[in-house]
mmCIF file of C-alpha atoms in Angstrom:
data_model
loop_
_atom_site.group_PDB
_atom_site.id
_atom_site.type_symbol
_atom_site.label_atom_id
_atom_site.label_comp_id
_atom_site.label_asym_id
_atom_site.label_seq_id
_atom_site.Cartn_x
_atom_site.Cartn_y
_atom_site.Cartn_z
ATOM 1 C CA UNK Q 1 80.026 -60.570 -16.204
ATOM 2 C CA UNK Q 2 81.238 -57.468 -14.461
ATOM 3 C CA UNK Q 3 84.671 -58.185 -14.508
ATOM 4 C CA UNK Q 4 84.898 -59.112 -18.041
ATOM 5 C CA UNK Q 5 83.145 -55.822 -18.824
ATOM 6 C CA UNK Q 6 85.186 -53.978 -16.665
ATOM 7 C CA UNK Q 7 88.634 -55.117 -18.590
ATOM 8 C CA UNK Q 8 87.026 -55.387 -21.711
ATOM 9 C CA UNK Q 9 86.583 -51.246 -21.089
ATOM 10 C CA UNK Q 10 89.747 -51.068 -19.842
ATOM 11 C CA UNK Q 11 91.446 -52.354 -22.705
ATOM 12 C CA UNK Q 12 89.318 -50.167 -25.007
ATOM 13 C CA UNK Q 13 91.067 -47.360 -23.962
ATOM 14 C CA UNK Q 14 94.397 -48.282 -22.778
ATOM 15 C CA UNK Q 15 97.923 -47.410 -25.060
ATOM 16 C CA UNK Q 16 101.277 -47.523 -24.963
ATOM 17 C CA UNK Q 17 101.394 -45.342 -22.463
ATOM 18 C CA UNK Q 18 100.113 -47.635 -19.614
ATOM 19 C CA UNK Q 19 103.555 -49.902 -19.883
ATOM 20 C CA UNK Q 20 105.034 -48.692 -17.454
ATOM 21 C CA UNK Q 21 108.190 -46.042 -19.114
ATOM 22 C CA UNK Q 22 111.068 -46.675 -16.999
ATOM 23 C CA UNK Q 23 110.441 -50.174 -17.661
ATOM 24 C CA UNK Q 24 109.978 -49.034 -21.587
ATOM 25 C CA UNK Q 25 113.511 -47.116 -20.776
ATOM 26 C CA UNK Q 26 115.489 -49.887 -19.305
ATOM 27 C CA UNK Q 27 114.574 -52.496 -21.849
ATOM 28 C CA UNK Q 28 115.339 -50.795 -24.734
ATOM 29 C CA UNK Q 29 118.539 -49.627 -22.924
ATOM 30 C CA UNK Q 30 119.809 -53.298 -22.631
ATOM 31 C CA UNK Q 31 118.839 -53.821 -26.033
ATOM 32 C CA UNK Q 32 121.055 -50.779 -26.757
ATOM 33 C CA UNK Q 33 124.238 -52.164 -24.631
ATOM 34 C CA UNK Q 34 123.853 -54.908 -25.964
ATOM 35 C CA UNK Q 35 124.227 -54.104 -29.764
ATOM 36 C CA UNK Q 36 127.032 -52.130 -29.152
ATOM 37 C CA UNK Q 37 129.231 -54.791 -27.785
ATOM 38 C CA UNK Q 38 128.120 -56.869 -30.745
ATOM 39 C CA UNK Q 39 125.510 -59.321 -28.287
ATOM 40 C CA UNK Q 40 122.402 -60.686 -29.816
ATOM 41 C CA UNK Q 41 119.014 -59.230 -28.507
ATOM 42 C CA UNK Q 42 116.588 -61.757 -27.774
ATOM 43 C CA UNK Q 43 112.560 -61.971 -27.302
ATOM 44 C CA UNK Q 44 113.186 -63.402 -23.592
ATOM 45 C CA UNK Q 45 115.238 -60.490 -21.600
ATOM 46 C CA UNK Q 46 113.467 -57.706 -23.724
ATOM 47 C CA UNK Q 47 109.931 -58.656 -22.649
ATOM 48 C CA UNK Q 48 111.171 -59.676 -19.330
ATOM 49 C CA UNK Q 49 112.543 -56.074 -18.682
ATOM 50 C CA UNK Q 50 109.075 -54.858 -19.915
ATOM 51 C CA UNK Q 51 106.751 -57.101 -18.620
ATOM 52 C CA UNK Q 52 108.580 -57.056 -15.275
ATOM 53 C CA UNK Q 53 107.194 -61.466 -15.063
ATOM 54 C CA UNK Q 54 110.357 -62.486 -13.650
ATOM 55 C CA UNK Q 55 110.894 -65.846 -15.903
ATOM 56 C CA UNK Q 56 113.971 -67.188 -17.740
ATOM 57 C CA UNK Q 57 114.821 -70.093 -19.828
ATOM 58 C CA UNK Q 58 113.404 -70.320 -23.468
ATOM 59 C CA UNK Q 59 110.716 -68.959 -24.737
ATOM 60 C CA UNK Q 60 109.050 -71.837 -25.203
ATOM 61 C CA UNK Q 61 109.262 -72.834 -21.714
ATOM 62 C CA UNK Q 62 107.593 -69.559 -20.637
ATOM 63 C CA UNK Q 63 103.617 -70.825 -20.015
ATOM 64 C CA UNK Q 64 104.789 -73.339 -18.094
ATOM 65 C CA UNK Q 65 106.716 -71.970 -15.629
ATOM 66 C CA UNK Q 66 104.427 -69.288 -15.747
ATOM 67 C CA UNK Q 67 101.669 -71.632 -14.118
ATOM 68 C CA UNK Q 68 103.156 -71.171 -10.563
ATOM 69 C CA UNK Q 69 103.285 -68.058 -10.358
ATOM 70 C CA UNK Q 70 101.863 -65.638 -12.515
ATOM 71 C CA UNK Q 71 97.566 -65.824 -13.646
ATOM 72 C CA UNK Q 72 97.664 -66.985 -17.307
ATOM 73 C CA UNK Q 73 94.863 -66.934 -19.347
ATOM 74 C CA UNK Q 74 93.302 -65.526 -23.103
ATOM 75 C CA UNK Q 75 92.436 -62.138 -23.302
ATOM 76 C CA UNK Q 76 94.997 -59.556 -24.240
ATOM 77 C CA UNK Q 77 95.833 -56.538 -21.627
ATOM 78 C CA UNK Q 78 98.215 -53.894 -21.895
ATOM 79 C CA UNK Q 79 101.376 -55.386 -20.475
ATOM 80 C CA UNK Q 80 100.664 -59.266 -20.836
ATOM 81 C CA UNK Q 81 103.059 -61.187 -22.175
ATOM 82 C CA UNK Q 82 101.943 -62.822 -25.337
ATOM 83 C CA UNK Q 83 103.669 -66.818 -25.055
ATOM 84 C CA UNK Q 84 104.222 -68.085 -28.626
ATOM 85 C CA UNK Q 85 104.391 -71.825 -29.011
ATOM 86 C CA UNK Q 86 107.389 -73.464 -30.512
ATOM 87 C CA UNK Q 87 107.366 -74.663 -34.530
ATOM 88 C CA UNK Q 88 109.533 -75.422 -36.754
ATOM 89 C CA UNK Q 89 110.248 -72.287 -37.589
ATOM 90 C CA UNK Q 90 110.464 -70.960 -34.215
ATOM 91 C CA UNK Q 91 112.283 -74.035 -32.157
ATOM 92 C CA UNK Q 92 112.842 -71.894 -29.220
ATOM 93 C CA UNK Q 93 108.605 -69.878 -29.285
ATOM 94 C CA UNK Q 94 108.921 -66.318 -28.779
ATOM 95 C CA UNK Q 95 107.610 -63.851 -26.193
ATOM 96 C CA UNK Q 96 105.838 -60.698 -27.122
ATOM 97 C CA UNK Q 97 104.408 -57.680 -24.318
ATOM 98 C CA UNK Q 98 100.855 -56.523 -25.387
ATOM 99 C CA UNK Q 99 101.584 -52.648 -25.598
ATOM 100 C CA UNK Q 100 97.844 -51.666 -26.854
ATOM 101 C CA UNK Q 101 94.393 -53.681 -27.557
ATOM 102 C CA UNK Q 102 93.126 -52.377 -30.403
ATOM 103 C CA UNK Q 103 89.753 -54.771 -30.498
ATOM 104 C CA UNK Q 104 89.240 -58.780 -29.012
ATOM 105 C CA UNK Q 105 90.653 -59.903 -32.379
ATOM 106 C CA UNK Q 106 93.296 -56.935 -32.938
ATOM 107 C CA UNK Q 107 96.447 -55.745 -30.515
ATOM 108 C CA UNK Q 108 99.864 -53.675 -30.506
ATOM 109 C CA UNK Q 109 102.800 -55.580 -29.327
ATOM 110 C CA UNK Q 110 106.410 -54.304 -28.829
ATOM 111 C CA UNK Q 111 108.575 -57.436 -29.541
ATOM 112 C CA UNK Q 112 112.714 -58.308 -29.874
ATOM 113 C CA UNK Q 113 114.091 -60.302 -32.564
ATOM 114 C CA UNK Q 114 110.881 -60.970 -34.725
ATOM 115 C CA UNK Q 115 112.862 -59.204 -37.230
ATOM 116 C CA UNK Q 116 117.219 -60.603 -36.496
ATOM 117 C CA UNK Q 117 118.927 -58.594 -33.365
ATOM 118 C CA UNK Q 118 116.419 -56.211 -33.369
ATOM 119 C CA UNK Q 119 113.246 -54.733 -31.414
ATOM 120 C CA UNK Q 120 110.062 -54.375 -32.998
ATOM 121 C CA UNK Q 121 107.478 -51.467 -31.541
ATOM 122 C CA UNK Q 122 103.626 -51.636 -32.035
ATOM 123 C CA UNK Q 123 103.189 -54.334 -34.478
ATOM 124 C CA UNK Q 124 99.899 -55.416 -35.112
ATOM 125 C CA UNK Q 125 98.697 -59.132 -33.710
ATOM 126 C CA UNK Q 126 95.408 -60.544 -35.538
ATOM 127 C CA UNK Q 127 93.994 -63.262 -33.537
ATOM 128 C CA UNK Q 128 92.582 -65.740 -36.214
ATOM 129 C CA UNK Q 129 91.659 -68.574 -34.363
ATOM 130 C CA UNK Q 130 87.933 -70.083 -35.060
ATOM 131 C CA UNK Q 131 86.852 -69.322 -31.452
ATOM 132 C CA UNK Q 132 88.632 -65.867 -31.305
ATOM 133 C CA UNK Q 133 90.551 -67.643 -28.364
ATOM 134 C CA UNK Q 134 93.999 -66.262 -29.302
ATOM 135 C CA UNK Q 135 95.225 -69.629 -30.319
ATOM 136 C CA UNK Q 136 96.547 -68.640 -33.477
ATOM 137 C CA UNK Q 137 97.816 -65.534 -34.787
ATOM 138 C CA UNK Q 138 99.012 -63.273 -37.515
ATOM 139 C CA UNK Q 139 101.913 -61.145 -37.073
ATOM 140 C CA UNK Q 140 102.376 -57.646 -38.687
ATOM 141 C CA UNK Q 141 105.520 -58.089 -39.895
ATOM 142 C CA UNK Q 142 106.068 -54.583 -41.791
ATOM 143 C CA UNK Q 143 103.435 -52.276 -41.964
ATOM 144 C CA UNK Q 144 100.023 -53.540 -43.343
ATOM 145 C CA UNK Q 145 101.460 -56.736 -43.798
ATOM 146 C CA UNK Q 146 100.740 -59.805 -41.989
ATOM 147 C CA UNK Q 147 102.762 -62.905 -42.318
ATOM 148 C CA UNK Q 148 102.388 -66.500 -41.742
ATOM 149 C CA UNK Q 149 100.018 -68.379 -39.099
ATOM 150 C CA UNK Q 150 101.623 -68.751 -35.548
ATOM 151 C CA UNK Q 151 100.098 -70.999 -32.699
ATOM 152 C CA UNK Q 152 100.181 -69.211 -28.939
ATOM 153 C CA UNK Q 153 99.444 -70.576 -25.949
ATOM 154 C CA UNK Q 154 97.969 -67.321 -24.631
ATOM 155 C CA UNK Q 155 98.677 -64.321 -22.236
ATOM 156 C CA UNK Q 156 100.933 -64.198 -19.078
ATOM 157 C CA UNK Q 157 99.942 -61.690 -16.697
ATOM 158 C CA UNK Q 158 101.827 -59.191 -14.549
ATOM 159 C CA UNK Q 159 101.742 -59.290 -10.979
ATOM 160 C CA UNK Q 160 99.375 -56.423 -9.829
ATOM 161 C CA UNK Q 161 101.539 -54.036 -7.519
ATOM 162 C CA UNK Q 162 104.569 -56.532 -8.049
#
Protein backbone atom coordinates (compact mmCIF):
# COMPACT_ATOMS: atom_id res chain seq x y z
CA UNK A 1 0.00 0.00 0.00
CA UNK A 2 2.85 2.39 0.82
CA UNK A 3 4.31 2.05 -2.70
CA UNK A 4 0.94 2.86 -4.27
CA UNK A 5 0.53 5.96 -2.12
CA UNK A 6 4.06 7.09 -2.96
CA UNK A 7 3.59 6.61 -6.70
CA UNK A 8 0.18 8.29 -6.65
CA UNK A 9 1.48 11.26 -4.70
CA UNK A 10 4.40 11.69 -7.08
CA UNK A 11 2.18 11.28 -10.11
CA UNK A 12 -0.28 13.94 -9.02
CA UNK A 13 2.45 16.54 -8.75
CA UNK A 14 4.27 15.60 -11.93
CA UNK A 15 4.49 17.65 -15.09
CA UNK A 16 6.30 17.92 -18.39
CA UNK A 17 9.37 19.19 -16.54
CA UNK A 18 9.85 15.65 -15.21
CA UNK A 19 10.70 14.47 -18.72
CA UNK A 20 14.42 14.71 -19.44
CA UNK A 21 14.87 18.04 -21.28
CA UNK A 22 17.85 16.71 -23.24
CA UNK A 23 15.76 13.78 -24.46
CA UNK A 24 12.92 16.14 -25.40
CA UNK A 25 15.31 18.32 -27.40
CA UNK A 26 16.92 15.29 -29.09
CA UNK A 27 13.55 13.76 -30.02
CA UNK A 28 12.22 17.01 -31.50
CA UNK A 29 15.50 17.69 -33.33
CA UNK A 30 15.37 14.28 -35.01
CA UNK A 31 11.77 14.96 -36.07
CA UNK A 32 12.76 18.33 -37.57
CA UNK A 33 15.65 16.74 -39.44
CA UNK A 34 13.44 13.99 -40.86
CA UNK A 35 10.80 16.49 -41.95
CA UNK A 36 13.47 18.67 -43.61
CA UNK A 37 14.66 15.63 -45.59
CA UNK A 38 11.09 14.75 -46.57
CA UNK A 39 11.11 11.60 -44.42
CA UNK A 40 8.14 10.27 -42.48
CA UNK A 41 7.88 10.88 -38.73
CA UNK A 42 6.83 7.74 -36.84
CA UNK A 43 5.72 7.17 -33.26
CA UNK A 44 8.32 4.48 -32.48
CA UNK A 45 11.58 6.44 -32.94
CA UNK A 46 10.03 9.48 -31.28
CA UNK A 47 8.88 7.47 -28.23
CA UNK A 48 12.21 5.65 -28.04
CA UNK A 49 14.17 8.94 -28.14
CA UNK A 50 11.90 10.69 -25.63
CA UNK A 51 11.55 7.84 -23.12
CA UNK A 52 14.93 6.16 -23.41
CA UNK A 53 13.16 2.81 -23.74
CA UNK A 54 15.31 1.05 -26.31
CA UNK A 55 12.84 -1.18 -28.12
CA UNK A 56 12.87 -1.60 -31.89
CA UNK A 57 10.15 -2.77 -34.24
CA UNK A 58 6.53 -1.84 -34.79
CA UNK A 59 4.60 -0.25 -31.94
CA UNK A 60 2.25 -3.27 -31.77
CA UNK A 61 5.24 -5.43 -30.76
CA UNK A 62 6.60 -3.22 -27.97
CA UNK A 63 4.48 -4.74 -25.19
CA UNK A 64 5.74 -8.25 -25.85
CA UNK A 65 9.33 -7.14 -26.43
CA UNK A 66 9.33 -5.17 -23.17
CA UNK A 67 8.48 -8.27 -21.09
CA UNK A 68 12.12 -9.35 -20.63
CA UNK A 69 13.83 -5.99 -20.15
CA UNK A 70 11.38 -3.46 -18.71
CA UNK A 71 8.76 -3.29 -15.99
CA UNK A 72 5.21 -3.09 -17.31
CA UNK A 73 1.96 -2.22 -15.62
CA UNK A 74 -1.36 -0.44 -15.74
CA UNK A 75 -0.55 2.70 -13.75
CA UNK A 76 0.53 5.80 -15.67
CA UNK A 77 3.84 7.38 -14.66
CA UNK A 78 5.61 10.35 -16.24
CA UNK A 79 8.15 9.04 -18.75
CA UNK A 80 6.38 5.71 -19.28
CA UNK A 81 5.35 4.60 -22.75
CA UNK A 82 1.65 3.92 -23.29
CA UNK A 83 1.43 0.88 -25.56
CA UNK A 84 -1.63 0.85 -27.84
CA UNK A 85 -2.81 -2.44 -29.31
CA UNK A 86 -3.06 -2.87 -33.07
CA UNK A 87 -6.54 -2.22 -34.50
CA UNK A 88 -8.03 -2.20 -37.98
CA UNK A 89 -7.45 1.55 -38.17
CA UNK A 90 -4.02 1.32 -36.50
CA UNK A 91 -2.59 -2.01 -37.74
CA UNK A 92 0.94 -1.24 -36.52
CA UNK A 93 -0.24 -0.15 -33.06
CA UNK A 94 0.93 3.09 -31.49
CA UNK A 95 3.15 4.30 -28.66
CA UNK A 96 3.01 7.58 -26.73
CA UNK A 97 5.03 8.95 -23.81
CA UNK A 98 3.26 10.10 -20.65
CA UNK A 99 4.29 13.68 -19.90
CA UNK A 100 1.86 14.38 -17.04
CA UNK A 101 -0.59 12.53 -14.82
CA UNK A 102 -3.67 14.67 -14.20
CA UNK A 103 -5.84 12.17 -12.30
CA UNK A 104 -6.02 8.40 -11.94
CA UNK A 105 -8.10 8.41 -15.16
CA UNK A 106 -6.47 11.17 -17.22
CA UNK A 107 -2.92 11.74 -18.48
CA UNK A 108 -1.14 14.00 -20.91
CA UNK A 109 1.03 12.43 -23.62
CA UNK A 110 3.54 13.49 -26.23
CA UNK A 111 3.59 11.38 -29.39
CA UNK A 112 4.32 11.36 -33.08
CA UNK A 113 2.23 10.50 -36.12
CA UNK A 114 -1.16 10.65 -34.41
CA UNK A 115 -1.69 13.36 -36.97
CA UNK A 116 0.17 12.24 -40.05
CA UNK A 117 3.88 13.10 -39.98
CA UNK A 118 3.59 15.47 -36.98
CA UNK A 119 4.46 15.50 -33.30
CA UNK A 120 1.58 16.18 -30.92
CA UNK A 121 2.57 17.61 -27.55
CA UNK A 122 0.46 17.73 -24.40
CA UNK A 123 -2.54 15.78 -25.70
CA UNK A 124 -5.02 14.42 -23.19
CA UNK A 125 -5.82 10.72 -22.86
CA UNK A 126 -8.74 9.48 -20.75
CA UNK A 127 -9.11 6.00 -19.31
CA UNK A 128 -12.61 4.81 -20.24
CA UNK A 129 -12.14 1.15 -19.29
CA UNK A 130 -14.82 -0.49 -17.16
CA UNK A 131 -12.32 -1.60 -14.53
CA UNK A 132 -10.32 1.66 -14.41
CA UNK A 133 -7.25 -0.26 -15.63
CA UNK A 134 -6.21 1.74 -18.70
CA UNK A 135 -7.13 -1.04 -21.15
CA UNK A 136 -9.39 1.29 -23.16
CA UNK A 137 -8.80 5.00 -23.77
CA UNK A 138 -9.95 8.02 -25.73
CA UNK A 139 -7.31 10.38 -27.11
CA UNK A 140 -7.66 14.13 -27.48
CA UNK A 141 -7.23 14.61 -31.22
CA UNK A 142 -7.81 18.37 -31.05
CA UNK A 143 -8.04 20.56 -27.94
CA UNK A 144 -11.10 19.47 -25.98
CA UNK A 145 -12.17 16.89 -28.60
CA UNK A 146 -11.75 13.22 -27.71
CA UNK A 147 -12.05 10.70 -30.51
CA UNK A 148 -12.63 6.98 -30.85
CA UNK A 149 -12.00 4.24 -28.31
CA UNK A 150 -8.56 2.59 -28.48
CA UNK A 151 -7.42 -0.59 -26.71
CA UNK A 152 -4.22 -0.28 -24.68
CA UNK A 153 -1.84 -2.98 -23.41
CA UNK A 154 -0.56 -0.82 -20.55
CA UNK A 155 2.52 1.18 -19.67
CA UNK A 156 6.19 0.33 -20.19
CA UNK A 157 8.37 1.95 -17.54
CA UNK A 158 11.86 3.30 -18.24
CA UNK A 159 14.68 1.82 -16.22
CA UNK A 160 15.50 3.97 -13.21
CA UNK A 161 18.91 5.52 -13.61
CA UNK A 162 19.16 3.99 -17.08
